[in-house]
mmCIF file of C-alpha atoms in Angstrom:
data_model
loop_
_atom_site.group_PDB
_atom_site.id
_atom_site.type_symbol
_atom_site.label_atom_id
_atom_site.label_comp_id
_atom_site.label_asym_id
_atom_site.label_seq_id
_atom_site.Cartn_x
_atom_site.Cartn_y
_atom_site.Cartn_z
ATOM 1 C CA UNK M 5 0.000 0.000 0.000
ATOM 2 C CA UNK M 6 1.279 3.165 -0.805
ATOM 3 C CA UNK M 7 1.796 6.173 1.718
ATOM 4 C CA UNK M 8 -0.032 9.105 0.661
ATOM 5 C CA UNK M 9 2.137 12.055 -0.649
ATOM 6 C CA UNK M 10 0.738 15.281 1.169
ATOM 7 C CA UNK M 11 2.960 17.377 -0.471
ATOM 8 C CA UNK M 12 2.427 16.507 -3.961
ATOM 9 C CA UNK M 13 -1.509 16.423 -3.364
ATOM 10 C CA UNK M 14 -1.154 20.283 -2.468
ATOM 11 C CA UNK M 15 1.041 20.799 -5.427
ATOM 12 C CA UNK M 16 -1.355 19.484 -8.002
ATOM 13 C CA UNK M 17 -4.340 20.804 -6.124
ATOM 14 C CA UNK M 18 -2.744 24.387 -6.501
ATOM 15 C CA UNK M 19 -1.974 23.827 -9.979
ATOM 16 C CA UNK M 20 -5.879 22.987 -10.822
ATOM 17 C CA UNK M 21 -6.514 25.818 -9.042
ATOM 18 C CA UNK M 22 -4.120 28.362 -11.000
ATOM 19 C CA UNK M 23 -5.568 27.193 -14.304
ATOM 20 C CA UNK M 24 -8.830 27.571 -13.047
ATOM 21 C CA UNK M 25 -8.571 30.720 -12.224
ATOM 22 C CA UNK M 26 -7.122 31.819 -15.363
ATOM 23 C CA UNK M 27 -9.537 30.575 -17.464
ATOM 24 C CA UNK M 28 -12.509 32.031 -15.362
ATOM 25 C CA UNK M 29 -10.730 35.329 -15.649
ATOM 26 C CA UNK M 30 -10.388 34.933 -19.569
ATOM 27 C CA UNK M 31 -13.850 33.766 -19.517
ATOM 28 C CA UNK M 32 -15.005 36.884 -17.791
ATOM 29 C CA UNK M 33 -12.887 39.530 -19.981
ATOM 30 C CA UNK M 34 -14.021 37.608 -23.324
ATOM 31 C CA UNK M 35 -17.864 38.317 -21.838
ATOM 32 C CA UNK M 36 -19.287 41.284 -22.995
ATOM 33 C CA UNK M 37 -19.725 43.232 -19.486
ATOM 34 C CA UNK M 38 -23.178 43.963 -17.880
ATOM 35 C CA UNK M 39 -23.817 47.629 -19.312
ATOM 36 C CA UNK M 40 -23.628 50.397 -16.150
ATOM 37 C CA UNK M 41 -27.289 51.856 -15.541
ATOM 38 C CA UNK M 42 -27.331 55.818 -17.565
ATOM 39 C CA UNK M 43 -28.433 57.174 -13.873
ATOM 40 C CA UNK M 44 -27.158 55.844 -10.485
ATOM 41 C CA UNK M 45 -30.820 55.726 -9.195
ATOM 42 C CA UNK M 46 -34.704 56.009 -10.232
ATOM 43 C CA UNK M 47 -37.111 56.798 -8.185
ATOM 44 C CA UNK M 48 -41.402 56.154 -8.783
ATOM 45 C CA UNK M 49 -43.965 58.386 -7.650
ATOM 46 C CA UNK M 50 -47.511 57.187 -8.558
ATOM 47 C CA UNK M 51 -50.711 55.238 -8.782
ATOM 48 C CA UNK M 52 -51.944 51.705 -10.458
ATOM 49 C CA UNK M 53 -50.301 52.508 -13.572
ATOM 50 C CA UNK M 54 -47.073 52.043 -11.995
ATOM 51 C CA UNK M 55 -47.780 50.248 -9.072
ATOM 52 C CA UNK M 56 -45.341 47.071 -8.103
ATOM 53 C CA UNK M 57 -46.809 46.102 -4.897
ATOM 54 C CA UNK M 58 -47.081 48.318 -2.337
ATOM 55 C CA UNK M 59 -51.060 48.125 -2.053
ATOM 56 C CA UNK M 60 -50.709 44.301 -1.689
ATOM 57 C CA UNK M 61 -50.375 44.209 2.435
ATOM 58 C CA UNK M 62 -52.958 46.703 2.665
ATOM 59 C CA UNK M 63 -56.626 46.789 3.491
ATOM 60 C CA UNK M 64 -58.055 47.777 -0.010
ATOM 61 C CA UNK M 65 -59.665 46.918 -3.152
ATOM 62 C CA UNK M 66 -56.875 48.611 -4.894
ATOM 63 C CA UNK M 67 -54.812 45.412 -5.146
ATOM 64 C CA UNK M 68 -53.386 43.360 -7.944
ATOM 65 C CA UNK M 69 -51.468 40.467 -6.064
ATOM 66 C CA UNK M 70 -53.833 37.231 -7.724
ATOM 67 C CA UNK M 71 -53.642 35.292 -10.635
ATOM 68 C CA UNK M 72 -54.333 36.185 -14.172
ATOM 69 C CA UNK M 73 -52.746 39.663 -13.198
ATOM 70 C CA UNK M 74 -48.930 39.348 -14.029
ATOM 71 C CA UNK M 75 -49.698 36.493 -16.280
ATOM 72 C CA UNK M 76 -47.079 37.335 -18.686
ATOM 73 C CA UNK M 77 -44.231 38.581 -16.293
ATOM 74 C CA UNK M 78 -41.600 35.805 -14.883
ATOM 75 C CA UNK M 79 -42.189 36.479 -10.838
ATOM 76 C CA UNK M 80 -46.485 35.946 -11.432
ATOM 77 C CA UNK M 81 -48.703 37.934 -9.500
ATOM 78 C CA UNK M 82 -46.384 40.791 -7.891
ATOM 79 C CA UNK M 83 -49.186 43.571 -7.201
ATOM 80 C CA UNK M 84 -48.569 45.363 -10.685
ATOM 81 C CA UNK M 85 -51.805 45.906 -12.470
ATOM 82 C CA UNK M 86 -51.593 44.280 -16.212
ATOM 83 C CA UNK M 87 -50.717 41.289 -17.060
ATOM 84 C CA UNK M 88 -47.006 41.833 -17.229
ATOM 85 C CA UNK M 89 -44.189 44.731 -17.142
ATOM 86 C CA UNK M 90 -45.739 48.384 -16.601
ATOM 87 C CA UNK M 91 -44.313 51.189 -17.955
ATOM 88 C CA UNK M 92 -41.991 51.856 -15.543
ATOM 89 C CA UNK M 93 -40.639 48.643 -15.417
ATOM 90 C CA UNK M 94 -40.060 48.851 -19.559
ATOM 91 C CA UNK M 95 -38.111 52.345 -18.773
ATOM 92 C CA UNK M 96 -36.051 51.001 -15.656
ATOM 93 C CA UNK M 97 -34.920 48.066 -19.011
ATOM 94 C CA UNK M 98 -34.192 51.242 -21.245
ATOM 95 C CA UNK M 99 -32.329 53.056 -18.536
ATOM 96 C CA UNK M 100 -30.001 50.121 -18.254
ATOM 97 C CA UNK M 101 -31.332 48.771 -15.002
ATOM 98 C CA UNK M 102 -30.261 45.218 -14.579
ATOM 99 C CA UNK M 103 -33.279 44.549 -12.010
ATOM 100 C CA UNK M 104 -37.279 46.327 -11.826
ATOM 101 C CA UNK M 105 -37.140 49.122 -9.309
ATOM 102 C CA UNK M 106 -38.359 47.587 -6.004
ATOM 103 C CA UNK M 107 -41.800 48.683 -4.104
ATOM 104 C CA UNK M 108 -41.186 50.555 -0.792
ATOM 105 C CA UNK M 109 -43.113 47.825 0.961
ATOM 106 C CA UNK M 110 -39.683 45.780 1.156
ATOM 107 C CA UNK M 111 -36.660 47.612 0.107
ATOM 108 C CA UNK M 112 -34.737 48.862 3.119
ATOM 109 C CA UNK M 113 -30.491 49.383 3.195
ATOM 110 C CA UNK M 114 -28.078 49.597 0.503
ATOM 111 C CA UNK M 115 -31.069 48.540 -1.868
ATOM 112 C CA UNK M 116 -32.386 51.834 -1.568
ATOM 113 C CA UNK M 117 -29.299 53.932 -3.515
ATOM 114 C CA UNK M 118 -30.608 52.419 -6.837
ATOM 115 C CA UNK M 119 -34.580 53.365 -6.218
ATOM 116 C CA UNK M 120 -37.617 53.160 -5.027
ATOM 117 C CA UNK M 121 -41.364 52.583 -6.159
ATOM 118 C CA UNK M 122 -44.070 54.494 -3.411
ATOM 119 C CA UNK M 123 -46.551 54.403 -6.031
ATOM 120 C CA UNK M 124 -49.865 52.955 -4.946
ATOM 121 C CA UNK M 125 -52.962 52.204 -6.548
ATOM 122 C CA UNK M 126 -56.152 54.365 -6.031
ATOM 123 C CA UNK M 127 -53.725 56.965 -4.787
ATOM 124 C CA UNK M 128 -54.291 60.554 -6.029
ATOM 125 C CA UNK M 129 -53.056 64.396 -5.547
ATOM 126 C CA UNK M 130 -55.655 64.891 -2.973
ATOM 127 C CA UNK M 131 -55.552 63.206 0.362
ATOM 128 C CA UNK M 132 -58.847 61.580 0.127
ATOM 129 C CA UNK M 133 -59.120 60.292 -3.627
ATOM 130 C CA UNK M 134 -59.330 56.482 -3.832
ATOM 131 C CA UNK M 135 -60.924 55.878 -0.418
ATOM 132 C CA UNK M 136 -63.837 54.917 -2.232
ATOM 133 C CA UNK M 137 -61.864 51.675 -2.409
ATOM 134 C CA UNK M 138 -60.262 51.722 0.967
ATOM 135 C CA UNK M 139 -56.504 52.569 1.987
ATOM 136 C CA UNK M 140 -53.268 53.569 -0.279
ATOM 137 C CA UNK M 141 -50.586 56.056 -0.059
ATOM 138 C CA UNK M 142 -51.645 59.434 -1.379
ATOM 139 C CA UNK M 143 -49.217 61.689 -2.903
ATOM 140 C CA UNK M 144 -48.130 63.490 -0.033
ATOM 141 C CA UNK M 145 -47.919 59.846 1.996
ATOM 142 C CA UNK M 146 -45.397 59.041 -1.149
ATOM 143 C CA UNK M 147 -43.016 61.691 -0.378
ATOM 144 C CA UNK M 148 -43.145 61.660 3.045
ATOM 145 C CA UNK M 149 -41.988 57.650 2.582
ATOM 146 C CA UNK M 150 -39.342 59.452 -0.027
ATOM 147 C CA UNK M 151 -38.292 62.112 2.750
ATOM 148 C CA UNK M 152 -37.521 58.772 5.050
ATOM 149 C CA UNK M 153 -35.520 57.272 2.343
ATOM 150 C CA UNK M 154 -33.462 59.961 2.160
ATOM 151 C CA UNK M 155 -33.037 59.725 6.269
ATOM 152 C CA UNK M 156 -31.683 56.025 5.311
ATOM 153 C CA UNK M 157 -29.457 57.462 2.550
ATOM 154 C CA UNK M 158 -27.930 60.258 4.662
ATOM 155 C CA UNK M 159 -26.824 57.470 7.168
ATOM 156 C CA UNK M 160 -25.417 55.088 4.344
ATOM 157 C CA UNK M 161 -23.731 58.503 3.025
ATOM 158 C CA UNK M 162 -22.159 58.413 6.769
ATOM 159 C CA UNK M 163 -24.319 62.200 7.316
ATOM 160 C CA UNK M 164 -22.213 63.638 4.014
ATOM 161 C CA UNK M 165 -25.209 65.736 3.024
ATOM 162 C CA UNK M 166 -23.257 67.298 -0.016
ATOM 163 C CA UNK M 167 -22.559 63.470 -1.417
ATOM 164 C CA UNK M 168 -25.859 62.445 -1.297
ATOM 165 C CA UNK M 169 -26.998 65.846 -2.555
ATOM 166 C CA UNK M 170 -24.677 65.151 -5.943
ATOM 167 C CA UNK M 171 -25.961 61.339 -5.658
ATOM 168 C CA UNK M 172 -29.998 62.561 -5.828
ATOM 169 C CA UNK M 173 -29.418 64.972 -8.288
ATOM 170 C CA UNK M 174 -27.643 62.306 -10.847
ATOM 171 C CA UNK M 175 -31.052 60.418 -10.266
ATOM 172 C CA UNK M 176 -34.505 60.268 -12.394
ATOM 173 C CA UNK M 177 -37.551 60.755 -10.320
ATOM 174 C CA UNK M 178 -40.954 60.235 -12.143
ATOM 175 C CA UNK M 179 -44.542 61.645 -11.331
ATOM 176 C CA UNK M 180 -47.548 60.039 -12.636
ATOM 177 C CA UNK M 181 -50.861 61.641 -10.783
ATOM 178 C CA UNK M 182 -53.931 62.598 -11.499
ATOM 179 C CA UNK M 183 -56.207 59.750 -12.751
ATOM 180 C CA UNK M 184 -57.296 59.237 -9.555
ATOM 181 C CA UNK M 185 -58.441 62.610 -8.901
ATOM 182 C CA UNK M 186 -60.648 62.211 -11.794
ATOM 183 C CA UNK M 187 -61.850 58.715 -11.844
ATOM 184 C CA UNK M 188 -62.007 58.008 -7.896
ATOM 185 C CA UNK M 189 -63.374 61.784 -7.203
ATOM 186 C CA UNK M 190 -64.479 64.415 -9.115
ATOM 187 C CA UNK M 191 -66.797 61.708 -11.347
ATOM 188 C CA UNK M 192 -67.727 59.902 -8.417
ATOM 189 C CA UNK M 193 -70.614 62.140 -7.009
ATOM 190 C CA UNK M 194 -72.399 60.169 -4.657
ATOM 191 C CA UNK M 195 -68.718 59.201 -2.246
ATOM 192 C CA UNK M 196 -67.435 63.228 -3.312
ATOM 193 C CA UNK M 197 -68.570 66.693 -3.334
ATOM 194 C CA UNK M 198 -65.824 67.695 -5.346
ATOM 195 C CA UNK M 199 -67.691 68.524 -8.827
ATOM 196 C CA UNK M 200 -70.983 70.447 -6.828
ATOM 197 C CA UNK M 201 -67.686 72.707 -5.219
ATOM 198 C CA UNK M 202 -65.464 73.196 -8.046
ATOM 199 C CA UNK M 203 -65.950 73.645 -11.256
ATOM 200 C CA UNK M 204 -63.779 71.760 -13.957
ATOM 201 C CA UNK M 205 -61.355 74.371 -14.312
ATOM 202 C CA UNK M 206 -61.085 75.296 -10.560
ATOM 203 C CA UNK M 207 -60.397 71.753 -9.532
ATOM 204 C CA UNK M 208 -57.950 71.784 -12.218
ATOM 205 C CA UNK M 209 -56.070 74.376 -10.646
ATOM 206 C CA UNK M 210 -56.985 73.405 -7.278
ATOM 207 C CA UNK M 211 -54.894 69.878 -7.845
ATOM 208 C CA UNK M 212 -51.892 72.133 -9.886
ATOM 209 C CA UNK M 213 -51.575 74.041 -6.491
ATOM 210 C CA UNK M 214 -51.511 70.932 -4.850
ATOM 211 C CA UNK M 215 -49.186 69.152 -6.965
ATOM 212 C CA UNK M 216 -46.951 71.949 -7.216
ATOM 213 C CA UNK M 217 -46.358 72.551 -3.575
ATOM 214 C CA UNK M 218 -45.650 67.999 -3.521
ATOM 215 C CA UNK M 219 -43.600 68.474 -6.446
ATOM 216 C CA UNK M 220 -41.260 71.139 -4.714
ATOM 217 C CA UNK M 221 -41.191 69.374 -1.877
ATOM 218 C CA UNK M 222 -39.389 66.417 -4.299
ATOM 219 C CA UNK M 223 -36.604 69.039 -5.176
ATOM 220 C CA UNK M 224 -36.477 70.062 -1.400
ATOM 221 C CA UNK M 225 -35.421 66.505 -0.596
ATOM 222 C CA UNK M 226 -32.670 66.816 -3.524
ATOM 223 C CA UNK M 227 -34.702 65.838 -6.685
ATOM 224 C CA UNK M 228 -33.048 67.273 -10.322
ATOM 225 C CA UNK M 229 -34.087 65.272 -13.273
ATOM 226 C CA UNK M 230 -38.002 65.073 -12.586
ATOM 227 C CA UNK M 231 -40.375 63.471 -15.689
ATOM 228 C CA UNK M 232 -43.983 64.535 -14.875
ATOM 229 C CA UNK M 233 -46.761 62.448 -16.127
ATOM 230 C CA UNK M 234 -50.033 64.450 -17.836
ATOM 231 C CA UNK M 235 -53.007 62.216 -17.474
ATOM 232 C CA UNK M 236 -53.900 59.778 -20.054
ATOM 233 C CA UNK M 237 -57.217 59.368 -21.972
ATOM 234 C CA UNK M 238 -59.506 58.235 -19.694
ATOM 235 C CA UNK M 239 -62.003 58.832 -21.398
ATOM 236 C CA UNK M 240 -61.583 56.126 -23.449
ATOM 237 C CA UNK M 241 -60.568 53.648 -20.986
ATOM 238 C CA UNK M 242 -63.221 50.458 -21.177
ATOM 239 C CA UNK M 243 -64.363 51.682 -17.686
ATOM 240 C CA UNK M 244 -65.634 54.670 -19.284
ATOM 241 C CA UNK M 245 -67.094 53.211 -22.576
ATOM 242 C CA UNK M 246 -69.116 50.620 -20.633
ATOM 243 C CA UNK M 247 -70.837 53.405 -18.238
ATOM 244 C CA UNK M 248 -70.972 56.087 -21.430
ATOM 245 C CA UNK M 249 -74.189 56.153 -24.021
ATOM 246 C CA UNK M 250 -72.889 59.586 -25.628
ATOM 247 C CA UNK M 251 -73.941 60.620 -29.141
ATOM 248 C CA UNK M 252 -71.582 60.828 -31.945
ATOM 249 C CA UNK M 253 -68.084 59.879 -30.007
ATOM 250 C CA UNK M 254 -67.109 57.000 -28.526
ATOM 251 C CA UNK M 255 -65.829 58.528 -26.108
ATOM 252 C CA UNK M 256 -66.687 60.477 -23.179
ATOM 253 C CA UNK M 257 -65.313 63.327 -23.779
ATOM 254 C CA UNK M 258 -66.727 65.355 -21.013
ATOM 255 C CA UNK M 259 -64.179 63.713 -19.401
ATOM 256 C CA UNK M 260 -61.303 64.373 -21.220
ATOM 257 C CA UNK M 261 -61.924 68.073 -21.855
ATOM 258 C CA UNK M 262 -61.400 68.384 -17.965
ATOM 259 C CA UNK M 263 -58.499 66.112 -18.112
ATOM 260 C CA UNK M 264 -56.838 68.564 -20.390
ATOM 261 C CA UNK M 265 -57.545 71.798 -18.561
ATOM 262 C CA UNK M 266 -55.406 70.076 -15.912
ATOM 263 C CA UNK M 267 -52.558 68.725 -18.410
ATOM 264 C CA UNK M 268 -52.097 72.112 -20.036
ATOM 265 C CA UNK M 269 -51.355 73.706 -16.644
ATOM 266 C CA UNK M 270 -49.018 70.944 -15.827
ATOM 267 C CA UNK M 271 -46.746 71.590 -18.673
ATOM 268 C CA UNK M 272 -47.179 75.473 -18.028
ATOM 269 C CA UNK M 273 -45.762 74.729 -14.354
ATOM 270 C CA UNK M 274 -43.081 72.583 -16.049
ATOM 271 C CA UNK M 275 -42.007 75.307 -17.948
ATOM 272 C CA UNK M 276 -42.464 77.740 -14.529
ATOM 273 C CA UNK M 277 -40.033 74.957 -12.826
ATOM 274 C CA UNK M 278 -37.731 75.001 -15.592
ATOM 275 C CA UNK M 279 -37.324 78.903 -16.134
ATOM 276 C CA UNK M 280 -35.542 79.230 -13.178
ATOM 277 C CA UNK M 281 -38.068 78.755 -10.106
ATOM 278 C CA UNK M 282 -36.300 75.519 -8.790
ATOM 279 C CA UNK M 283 -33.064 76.345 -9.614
ATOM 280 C CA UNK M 284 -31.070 73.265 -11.018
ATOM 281 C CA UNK M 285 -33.872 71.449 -11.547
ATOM 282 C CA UNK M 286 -35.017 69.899 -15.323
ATOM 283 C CA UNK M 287 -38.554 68.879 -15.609
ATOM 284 C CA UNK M 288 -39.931 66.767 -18.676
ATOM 285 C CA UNK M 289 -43.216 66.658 -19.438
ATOM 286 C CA UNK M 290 -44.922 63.305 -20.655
ATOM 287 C CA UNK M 291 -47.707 63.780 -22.383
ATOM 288 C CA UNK M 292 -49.486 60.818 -21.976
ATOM 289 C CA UNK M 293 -52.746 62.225 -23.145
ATOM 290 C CA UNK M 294 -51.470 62.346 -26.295
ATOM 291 C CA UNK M 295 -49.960 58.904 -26.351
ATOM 292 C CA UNK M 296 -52.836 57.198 -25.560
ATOM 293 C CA UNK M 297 -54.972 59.479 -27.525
ATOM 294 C CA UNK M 298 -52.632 58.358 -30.753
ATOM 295 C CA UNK M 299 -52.481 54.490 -29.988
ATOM 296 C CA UNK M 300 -56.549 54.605 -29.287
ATOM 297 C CA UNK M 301 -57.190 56.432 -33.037
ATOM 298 C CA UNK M 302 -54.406 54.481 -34.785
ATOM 299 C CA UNK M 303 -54.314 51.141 -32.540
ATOM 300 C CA UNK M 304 -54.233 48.424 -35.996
ATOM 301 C CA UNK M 305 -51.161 50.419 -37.542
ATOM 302 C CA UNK M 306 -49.898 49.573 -33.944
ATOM 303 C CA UNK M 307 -50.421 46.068 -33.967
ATOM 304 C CA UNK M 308 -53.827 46.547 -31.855
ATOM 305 C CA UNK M 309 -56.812 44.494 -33.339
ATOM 306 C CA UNK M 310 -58.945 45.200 -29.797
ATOM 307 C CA UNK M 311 -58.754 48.710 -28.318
ATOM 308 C CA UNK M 312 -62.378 49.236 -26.802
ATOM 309 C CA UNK M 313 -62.364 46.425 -24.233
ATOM 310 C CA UNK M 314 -60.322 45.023 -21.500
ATOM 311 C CA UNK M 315 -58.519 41.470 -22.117
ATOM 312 C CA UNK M 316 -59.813 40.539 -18.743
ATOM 313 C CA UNK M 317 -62.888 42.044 -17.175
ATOM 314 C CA UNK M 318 -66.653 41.301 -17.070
ATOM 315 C CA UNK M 319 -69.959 42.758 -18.706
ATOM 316 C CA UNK M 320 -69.860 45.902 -21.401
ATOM 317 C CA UNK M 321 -66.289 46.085 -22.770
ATOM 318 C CA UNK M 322 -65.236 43.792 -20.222
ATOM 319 C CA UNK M 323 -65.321 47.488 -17.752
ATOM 320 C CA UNK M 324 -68.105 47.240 -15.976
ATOM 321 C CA UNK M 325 -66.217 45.297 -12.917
ATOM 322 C CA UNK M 326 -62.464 44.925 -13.421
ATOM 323 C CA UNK M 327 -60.325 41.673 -13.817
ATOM 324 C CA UNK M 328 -61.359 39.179 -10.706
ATOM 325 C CA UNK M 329 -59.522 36.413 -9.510
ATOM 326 C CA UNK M 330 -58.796 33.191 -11.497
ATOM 327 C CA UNK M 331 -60.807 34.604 -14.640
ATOM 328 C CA UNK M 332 -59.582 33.743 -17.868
ATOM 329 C CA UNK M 333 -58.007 36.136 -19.980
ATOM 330 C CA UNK M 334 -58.003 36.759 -23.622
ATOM 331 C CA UNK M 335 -55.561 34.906 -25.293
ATOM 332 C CA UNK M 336 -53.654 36.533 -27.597
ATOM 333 C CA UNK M 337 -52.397 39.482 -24.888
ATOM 334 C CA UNK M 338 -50.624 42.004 -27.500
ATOM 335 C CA UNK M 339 -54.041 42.493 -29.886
ATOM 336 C CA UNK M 340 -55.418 44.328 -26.958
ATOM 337 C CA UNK M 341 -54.929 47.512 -25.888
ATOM 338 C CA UNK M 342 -55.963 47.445 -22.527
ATOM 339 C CA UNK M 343 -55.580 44.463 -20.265
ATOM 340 C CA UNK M 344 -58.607 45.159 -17.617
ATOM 341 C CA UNK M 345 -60.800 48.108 -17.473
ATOM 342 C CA UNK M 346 -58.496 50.468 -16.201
ATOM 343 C CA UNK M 347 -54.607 49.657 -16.986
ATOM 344 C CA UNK M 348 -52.589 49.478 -20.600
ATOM 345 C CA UNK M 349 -51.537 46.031 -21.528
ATOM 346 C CA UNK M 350 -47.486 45.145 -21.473
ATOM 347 C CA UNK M 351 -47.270 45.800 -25.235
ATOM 348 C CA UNK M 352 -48.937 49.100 -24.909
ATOM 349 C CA UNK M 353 -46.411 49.697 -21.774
ATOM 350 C CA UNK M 354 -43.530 48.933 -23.496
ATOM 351 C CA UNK M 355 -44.522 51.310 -26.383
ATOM 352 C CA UNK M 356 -44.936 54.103 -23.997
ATOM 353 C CA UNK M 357 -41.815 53.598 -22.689
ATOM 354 C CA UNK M 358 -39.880 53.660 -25.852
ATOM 355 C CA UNK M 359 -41.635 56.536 -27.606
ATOM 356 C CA UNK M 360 -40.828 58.351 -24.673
ATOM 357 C CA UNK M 361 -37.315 57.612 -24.233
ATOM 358 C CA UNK M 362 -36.250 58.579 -27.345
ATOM 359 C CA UNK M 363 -39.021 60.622 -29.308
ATOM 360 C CA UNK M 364 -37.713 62.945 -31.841
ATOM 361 C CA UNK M 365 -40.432 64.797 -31.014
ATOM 362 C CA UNK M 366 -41.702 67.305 -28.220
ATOM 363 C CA UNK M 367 -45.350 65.775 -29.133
ATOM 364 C CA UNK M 368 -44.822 62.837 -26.501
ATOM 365 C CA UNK M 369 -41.691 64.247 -24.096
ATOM 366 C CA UNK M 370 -41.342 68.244 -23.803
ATOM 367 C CA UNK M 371 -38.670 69.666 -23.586
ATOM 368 C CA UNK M 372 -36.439 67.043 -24.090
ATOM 369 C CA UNK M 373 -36.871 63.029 -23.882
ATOM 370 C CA UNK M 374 -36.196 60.795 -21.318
ATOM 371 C CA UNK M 375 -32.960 59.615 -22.952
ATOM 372 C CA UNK M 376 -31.472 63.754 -23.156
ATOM 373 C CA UNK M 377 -32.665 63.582 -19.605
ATOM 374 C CA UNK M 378 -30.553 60.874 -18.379
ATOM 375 C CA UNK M 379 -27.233 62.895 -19.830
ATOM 376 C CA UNK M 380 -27.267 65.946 -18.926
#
């Protein structure tokens, strides 16, 4: 029998061990690298549109967290209200971010440096919008959560305030509110008294004021690049067309008209922002309305063969009640526009997100796109 060489053992083990290593390291420089995110961080301020979660340990109806909702995206049924990325998710992928921006709900520590998502479903400019369907984070609730984060950050910035300043203000922050105030409000006159108090173009400018004053709070805490959202066509949405017996227009467009009294002074205080009121600061305005307006009036050139009616849903235009548990879905997900009565499908999400990351246009991103954004 022969005695076992200890030394030689260690000399061939090393050995192994040396070409290993060289070929993982050859391995790894012939790999193309994973590409560096365009901004360090990106932080979501919002409703159902972009919610990721964040409504789904809360008491509400607001909540997206069951089966066929996230149908199409790898993790299931995450909280996010179509059947697969939203649109924020689809710019996170364009920004270079290797993983979705988390929801608040869960991300705590170093996770926090590269975002956050406070948006919440039902949520709205004014404090009590949405609690027709029970609780959510309003906008001010959102940046008070943000105003903690940056609490968290200062301590992971060891209290440099002027490092975490220059961090914040590399970072994109995006705004989508509004719907709410419309939908879950203002045309919801038996739970609000908002449209016997204001008229529409008062409570336009009543939620600007609002919005202004949350939005400036935002650059307080150290926000720079800032994309604001106008609000879509909801007019249009299958909610709306199953409730709506108008004449001549599909539409409701009582609805929109007041949508757009509140749009048009949202890019007017972009432009305020941006000539020199928060100092700094560059504001794009998305103009969502006209997105959505374009894909509803030219859906087939877009690939849409269903833009009326909800994938998922139940009675007129499958928007009378919204997408319920365990219902089956349409099949084919990317010949519909909208997924339930309320939210864009994936496809439509991802062609948001593109068209305004790098429109050539100021028709969809004003004054510069998302992309422009990023650089500067």
């Amino acid at each position: 029998m022969h005695a076992f060489n200890m030394k030689g053992f260690w000399k061939i083990t090393m050995s192994i061990s040396f070409v290993f290593l060289w070929w993982n390291i050859g391995k790894a420089c012939s790999q193309p690298q994973p590409q560096q995110p365009q901004v360090p961080g990106f932080f979501i301020f919002g409703d159902s549109l972009v919610d990721n979660g964040n409504n789904n340990g809360i008491l509400t109806l607001a909540r997206a967290n069951y089966r066929p909702y996230g149908i199409d995206f790898p993790q299931g049924a995450t909280g996010r209200f179509t059947n697969g990325r939203t649109y924020v998710d689809a710019l996170a992928q364009l920004l270079g971010f290797p993983n979705y921006i988390p929801p608040y709900a869960r991300t705590r520590g170093r996770a926090l440096l590269r975002g956050v998502n406070y948006a919440s479903g039902a949520s709205g400019i004014r404090d009590e919008t949405g609690n027709n369907l029970g609780d959510h984070a309003s906008m001010k609730q959102q940046v008070a959560n943000f105003a903690d984060t940056v609490l968290q950050m200062r301590r992971l910035f060891r209290g440099d305030t002027n490092a975490l300043n220059s961090y914040l203000s590399k970072c994109i922050f995006y705004s989508g509110m509004g719907s709410n105030d419309y939908l879950n409000n203002y045309y919801m006159p038996d739970f609000y008294t908002t449209s016997s108090d204001y008229t529409p173009k008062a409570y336009a400018a009543v939620l600007l004021q609002d919005y202004s004053r949350m939005l400036t709070q935002l650059y307080t805490l150290g926000a720079r690049k800032v994309i604001v959202s106008a609000v879509g066509q909801i007019g249009c949405i299958p909610y709306q067309l199953a409730r709506y017996h108008g004449n001549g227009s599909r539409c409701n467009e009582k609805i929109n008209s007041a949508i757009s009294l509140f749009n048009s002074g949202l890019r007017k205080l972009v432009d305020r922002f941006n000539g020199g009121e928060l100092r700094g600061a560059k504001f794009v305005f998305l103009d969502s309305y006209q997105s959505t307006s374009d894909l509803y009036l030219n859906g087939t050139s877009y690939g849409f063969e269903v833009i009326d009616k909800g994938c998922c849903g139940v009675g007129r235009n499958n928007g009378q009640v919204t997408c319920l548990p365990l219902q089956a879905a349409c099949e084919d997900r990317r010949k519909y526009l909208f997924w339930d009565a309320f939210h864009p499908t994936e496809v439509a999400n991802i062609y948001f997100a593109k068209s305004s990351y790098s429109s050539q246009t100021q028709s969809y991103t004003y004054p510069i796109n998302i992309q422009q954004l990023a650089m500067l």
